[in-house]
Short mmCIF file of C-alpha atoms and ligand atoms in Angstrom, two decimals:
data_model
loop_
_atom_site.label_atom_id
_atom_site.label_comp_id
_atom_site.label_asym_id
_atom_site.label_seq_id
_atom_site.Cartn_x
_atom_site.Cartn_y
_atom_site.Cartn_z
CA MET A 168 16.90 -66.91 43.17
CA ALA A 169 17.48 -64.51 46.05
CA ALA A 170 20.81 -62.76 45.69
CA GLY A 171 21.24 -62.94 49.45
CA ASP A 172 21.58 -66.72 49.19
CA SER A 173 24.78 -66.43 47.19
CA GLU A 174 28.22 -67.05 48.60
CA PRO A 175 31.52 -67.23 46.75
CA VAL A 176 33.28 -70.59 46.77
CA GLN A 177 36.66 -71.51 45.38
CA HIS A 178 37.06 -74.54 43.13
CA SER A 179 40.47 -75.86 42.27
CA ASP A 180 39.99 -76.01 38.48
CA THR A 181 38.10 -72.78 37.88
CA PRO A 182 38.12 -69.17 38.97
CA THR A 183 35.89 -67.99 41.84
CA GLN A 184 32.34 -69.17 41.37
CA VAL A 185 29.20 -67.98 43.05
CA LEU A 186 27.13 -70.70 44.62
CA LEU A 187 23.41 -70.12 44.09
CA LYS A 188 21.92 -73.27 45.49
CA GLN A 189 23.19 -76.33 47.25
CA GLY A 190 20.67 -79.16 47.24
CA ALA A 191 20.65 -82.85 48.03
CA GLU A 192 20.87 -83.76 44.34
CA GLY A 193 23.34 -81.20 43.21
CA LYS A 194 24.33 -77.58 43.17
CA LEU A 195 23.82 -74.54 41.00
CA PHE A 196 26.45 -71.91 40.59
CA LEU A 197 27.40 -69.01 38.39
CA GLY A 198 30.29 -70.00 36.21
CA GLN A 199 31.57 -69.68 32.67
CA HIS A 200 31.22 -71.59 29.45
CA ASN A 201 33.62 -70.64 26.63
CA GLY A 202 34.16 -67.34 28.36
CA VAL A 203 30.45 -66.60 28.70
CA ARG A 204 28.95 -66.13 32.16
CA CYS A 205 26.31 -68.76 32.73
CA LEU A 206 24.54 -70.97 35.19
CA VAL A 207 26.13 -74.33 35.93
CA LYS A 208 24.05 -77.18 37.30
CA GLU A 209 26.19 -79.94 38.73
CA ARG A 210 24.84 -83.27 39.93
CA PHE A 211 26.55 -85.03 42.80
CA SER A 212 27.56 -88.62 42.88
CA LYS A 213 25.61 -90.55 45.52
CA LYS A 214 27.89 -92.59 47.69
CA TYR A 215 25.18 -95.08 48.69
CA ARG A 216 24.59 -96.08 45.06
CA HIS A 217 26.65 -98.57 43.15
CA PRO A 218 29.16 -96.44 41.18
CA ASP A 219 28.03 -97.83 37.79
CA LEU A 220 24.37 -97.23 38.55
CA ASP A 221 25.20 -93.80 39.92
CA ILE A 222 26.99 -92.76 36.72
CA GLN A 223 24.16 -94.18 34.63
CA LEU A 224 21.42 -92.33 36.57
CA THR A 225 23.29 -89.04 36.53
CA ARG A 226 23.90 -89.32 32.79
CA GLN A 227 20.24 -90.14 32.24
CA ARG A 228 19.12 -87.00 34.08
CA ILE A 229 21.58 -84.73 32.31
CA LYS A 230 20.64 -86.20 28.94
CA ALA A 231 16.94 -85.89 29.75
CA GLU A 232 17.47 -82.23 30.50
CA GLN A 233 19.49 -81.70 27.33
CA LYS A 234 16.91 -83.51 25.15
CA ALA A 235 14.04 -81.58 26.70
CA PHE A 236 15.73 -78.24 25.99
CA GLU A 237 15.99 -79.25 22.32
CA ARG A 238 12.42 -80.52 22.13
CA CYS A 239 11.07 -77.40 23.86
CA LYS A 240 12.86 -75.22 21.36
CA ALA A 241 11.24 -77.08 18.48
CA ALA A 242 7.84 -76.88 20.21
CA GLY A 243 8.12 -73.15 20.91
CA VAL A 244 8.33 -73.50 24.69
CA THR A 245 10.81 -71.10 26.24
CA THR A 246 13.63 -72.50 28.38
CA PRO A 247 16.97 -70.93 29.25
CA LYS A 248 19.40 -71.36 26.34
CA LEU A 249 21.39 -74.57 26.64
CA LEU A 250 25.10 -73.76 26.31
CA GLY A 251 26.72 -77.12 26.83
CA VAL A 252 26.84 -80.44 28.62
CA ASP A 253 29.78 -82.10 30.36
CA LEU A 254 28.78 -85.71 31.04
CA PRO A 255 31.98 -86.85 32.83
CA GLY A 256 31.92 -83.63 34.88
CA ARG A 257 28.18 -84.15 35.59
CA LYS A 258 27.44 -80.59 34.55
CA ILE A 259 25.03 -78.74 32.38
CA TYR A 260 25.65 -75.15 31.32
CA MET A 261 22.79 -72.82 30.56
CA GLU A 262 21.85 -69.19 30.22
CA TYR A 263 21.40 -67.49 33.59
CA LEU A 264 18.19 -65.48 33.77
CA GLU A 265 19.41 -62.93 36.21
CA GLN A 266 16.22 -60.90 36.43
CA ALA A 267 13.88 -63.86 36.70
CA ILE A 268 11.81 -64.84 39.72
CA THR A 269 10.10 -68.18 40.20
CA ALA A 270 6.35 -68.48 39.63
CA LYS A 271 6.25 -69.53 43.29
CA GLN A 272 7.67 -66.19 44.41
CA PHE A 273 5.19 -64.36 42.16
CA VAL A 274 2.21 -66.20 43.67
CA ASP A 275 3.53 -65.81 47.22
CA GLU A 276 3.80 -62.04 46.68
CA ALA A 277 0.25 -61.86 45.34
CA VAL A 278 -0.99 -63.75 48.41
CA LEU A 279 0.84 -61.31 50.70
CA GLU A 280 -0.57 -58.34 48.78
CA GLY A 281 -4.08 -59.79 48.98
CA THR A 282 -4.40 -59.95 45.18
CA ALA A 283 -4.45 -63.75 44.84
CA ASN A 284 -7.91 -63.65 43.30
CA GLY A 285 -7.01 -60.91 40.88
CA ALA A 286 -6.13 -60.67 37.22
CA LYS A 287 -2.42 -61.34 37.57
CA ILE A 288 -2.85 -64.77 39.12
CA GLY A 289 -5.55 -65.49 36.53
CA LYS A 290 -3.10 -64.57 33.79
CA LEU A 291 -0.33 -66.67 35.32
CA ALA A 292 -2.63 -69.72 35.58
CA GLU A 293 -3.60 -69.23 31.95
CA GLU A 294 0.05 -69.06 30.94
CA ILE A 295 0.97 -72.18 32.95
CA GLY A 296 -1.91 -74.07 31.30
CA ARG A 297 -0.87 -72.87 27.88
CA VAL A 298 2.77 -73.91 28.29
CA VAL A 299 2.01 -77.32 29.86
CA GLY A 300 -0.58 -77.88 27.11
CA ILE A 301 2.03 -77.17 24.45
CA LEU A 302 4.53 -79.48 26.18
CA HIS A 303 2.02 -82.35 26.16
CA ALA A 304 0.81 -81.61 22.63
CA ASN A 305 4.45 -82.18 21.68
CA ASN A 306 4.71 -85.36 23.77
CA ILE A 307 7.05 -83.79 26.33
CA ILE A 308 6.36 -84.96 29.88
CA HIS A 309 8.05 -82.64 32.37
CA GLY A 310 8.09 -85.01 35.34
CA ASP A 311 8.33 -82.36 38.07
CA LEU A 312 5.79 -79.62 37.39
CA THR A 313 5.93 -77.16 40.28
CA THR A 314 5.90 -73.37 40.50
CA SER A 315 9.56 -73.54 41.60
CA ASN A 316 10.38 -75.07 38.24
CA MET A 317 8.85 -72.18 36.31
CA LEU A 318 10.71 -68.91 35.98
CA LEU A 319 9.17 -65.56 35.17
CA ASP A 320 11.50 -63.42 33.15
CA PRO A 321 10.58 -59.72 32.89
CA VAL A 322 9.67 -58.61 29.39
CA LYS A 323 9.37 -55.26 27.68
CA PRO A 324 6.93 -53.83 26.78
CA ASN A 325 5.22 -54.72 30.03
CA ASP A 326 1.90 -56.47 30.16
CA ALA A 327 -0.07 -54.91 33.01
CA ASP A 328 -1.20 -58.25 34.50
CA LEU A 329 1.79 -60.47 33.84
CA PRO A 330 4.85 -58.48 32.79
CA TYR A 331 6.87 -61.68 32.45
CA LYS A 332 7.60 -64.50 30.08
CA LEU A 333 7.13 -68.01 31.51
CA VAL A 334 10.34 -70.03 31.21
CA MET A 335 10.31 -73.74 32.04
CA ILE A 336 13.28 -75.27 33.87
CA ASP A 337 14.39 -78.43 35.70
CA PHE A 338 13.84 -81.11 33.07
CA GLY A 339 15.94 -83.80 34.78
CA LEU A 340 12.91 -86.10 35.15
CA SER A 341 11.41 -85.35 31.76
CA TYR A 342 10.86 -87.76 28.90
CA HIS A 343 9.15 -88.18 25.56
CA SER A 344 5.83 -90.03 25.57
CA LEU A 345 2.61 -90.36 23.60
CA ASN A 346 0.92 -92.10 26.50
CA VAL A 347 -2.09 -90.24 27.94
CA GLU A 348 -1.49 -91.79 31.36
CA ASP A 349 1.93 -90.09 31.51
CA MET A 350 0.27 -86.77 30.71
CA GLY A 351 -2.46 -87.41 33.30
CA VAL A 352 0.18 -88.12 35.95
CA ASP A 353 2.12 -85.00 34.95
CA LEU A 354 -1.08 -82.97 35.49
CA TYR A 355 -1.70 -84.67 38.81
CA VAL A 356 1.84 -83.82 39.98
CA LEU A 357 1.11 -80.18 39.14
CA ASP A 358 -2.27 -80.32 40.89
CA ARG A 359 -0.62 -81.64 44.09
CA ALA A 360 2.28 -79.19 43.85
CA LEU A 361 -0.07 -76.20 43.49
CA LEU A 362 -2.20 -77.36 46.40
CA SER A 363 0.77 -77.84 48.69
CA ALA A 364 2.74 -74.70 47.70
CA HIS A 365 -0.29 -72.41 47.29
CA SER A 366 -2.97 -73.76 49.61
CA GLN A 367 -4.40 -70.23 49.90
CA ILE A 368 -5.58 -70.46 46.26
CA PRO A 369 -7.28 -73.86 45.93
CA GLU A 370 -8.85 -72.84 42.62
CA LEU A 371 -5.47 -72.33 40.95
CA PHE A 372 -5.21 -75.74 39.30
CA GLY A 373 -8.76 -75.46 37.92
CA LYS A 374 -7.76 -72.27 36.14
CA VAL A 375 -4.61 -73.89 34.80
CA LEU A 376 -6.62 -76.85 33.50
CA GLU A 377 -9.11 -74.61 31.71
CA SER A 378 -6.30 -73.07 29.71
CA TYR A 379 -4.52 -76.42 29.23
CA LYS A 380 -7.61 -77.79 27.49
CA LYS A 381 -7.35 -75.10 24.85
CA HIS A 382 -3.77 -75.96 24.04
CA ASN A 383 -3.50 -79.72 24.18
CA LYS A 384 -5.95 -81.19 21.71
CA PHE A 385 -3.99 -84.45 21.51
CA LYS A 386 -6.28 -87.12 22.98
CA LEU A 387 -7.58 -84.47 25.38
CA SER A 388 -10.57 -86.32 26.79
CA GLU A 389 -8.47 -89.46 27.44
CA THR A 390 -5.77 -87.37 29.11
CA ILE A 391 -8.27 -85.64 31.39
CA ALA A 392 -9.93 -88.99 32.18
CA LYS A 393 -6.52 -90.40 33.16
CA TYR A 394 -5.81 -87.37 35.33
CA GLU A 395 -9.20 -87.82 37.09
CA GLU A 396 -8.45 -91.52 37.56
CA VAL A 397 -5.01 -90.87 39.07
CA ARG A 398 -6.49 -88.21 41.34
CA THR A 399 -9.22 -90.57 42.57
CA ARG A 400 -6.61 -93.24 43.26
CA GLY A 401 -4.53 -90.66 45.14
CA ARG A 402 -7.55 -89.62 47.22
CA LYS A 403 -8.38 -93.22 48.13
CA ARG A 404 -4.79 -93.79 49.16
CA THR A 405 -4.92 -90.70 51.40
CA MET A 406 -8.19 -91.84 52.95
CA ILE A 407 -6.90 -95.33 53.65
CA GLY A 408 -3.69 -93.73 55.01
N1 LIG B 675 18.61 -70.63 34.15
C1 LIG B 675 18.29 -70.12 35.35
N2 LIG B 675 18.33 -68.79 35.56
C2 LIG B 675 18.02 -68.28 36.77
N3 LIG B 675 17.68 -69.01 37.86
C3 LIG B 675 17.63 -70.35 37.71
C4 LIG B 675 17.92 -70.97 36.45
N4 LIG B 675 17.79 -72.31 36.61
C5 LIG B 675 17.44 -72.51 37.88
N5 LIG B 675 17.31 -71.35 38.55
C6 LIG B 675 16.96 -71.18 39.98
O1 LIG B 675 17.50 -72.28 40.71
C7 LIG B 675 16.46 -73.08 41.31
C8 LIG B 675 16.80 -74.55 41.19
O2 LIG B 675 16.96 -74.91 39.83
P1 LIG B 675 16.44 -76.32 39.28
O3 LIG B 675 14.99 -76.43 39.56
O4 LIG B 675 16.90 -76.47 37.87
O5 LIG B 675 17.29 -77.29 40.19
P2 LIG B 675 16.89 -78.40 41.26
O6 LIG B 675 15.46 -78.27 41.67
O7 LIG B 675 17.94 -78.43 42.28
O8 LIG B 675 17.10 -79.57 40.28
P3 LIG B 675 16.77 -81.11 40.30
O9 LIG B 675 15.39 -81.26 40.88
O10 LIG B 675 16.82 -81.42 38.82
O11 LIG B 675 17.86 -81.72 41.09
C9 LIG B 675 15.18 -72.67 40.55
O12 LIG B 675 14.03 -72.87 41.33
C10 LIG B 675 15.46 -71.22 40.24
O13 LIG B 675 15.17 -70.41 41.35
MG1 LIG B 676 13.71 -77.59 40.74
#
């Protein structure tokens, strides 16, 4: 997240907090959990929803995120460390990866540098495919696979092509499923997201899928068939308008 986006805001119950992002669904700010500096993700209540439904939906999303962090840990997929959850306060507390950039920023920079067809984007695509493959092999459906929901945290020693570790975030729409259609749709969401965010590199998803196939052996051919089917349906819908 760009440091320039930050602005200090005062909350009545806590010391000064630094707002990182204010979205339609919620906000992210730097705060504290048991005295440790961390990232706080707070979900707003939606006034147009029935209050009971609103509370239920918010809880569902926070719990989905919490569950996914636990499942990812067991599966060996890196996420920020989960520090705590406050259901009544609609908040989730997690490790703040201060040095991280989003995969979107990384790709955008490569496009600007004219290296979008080079080794580093190849390595990133391979890494995205590997991580999504592991998620699906462990029956974790992310629900919102985009390059803005993948962080790249610098690692030492540096790898020349990709000197970062891929860290998955934003699991509010995630769930557990053994259904190949769910995995196919998850892949399709990623396909669409890559095409719309990185239209300069139309071959990106193909590279991701190549690597994915090596890491998700669970009903792979059925999953790919479902993905193809969903994509064909999507195309028809676009053509019909
Ligand atoms: N743990 C973290 N450390 C550093 N930066 C983070 C972290 N989590 C999120 N970010 C930054 O904040 C942005 C928004 O976070 P996130 O995707 O979790 O929220 P969101 O898209 O608003 O959530 P939702 O779609 O669930 O409402 C990310 O794209 C990333 O730039
Ligand atoms: Mg997000």
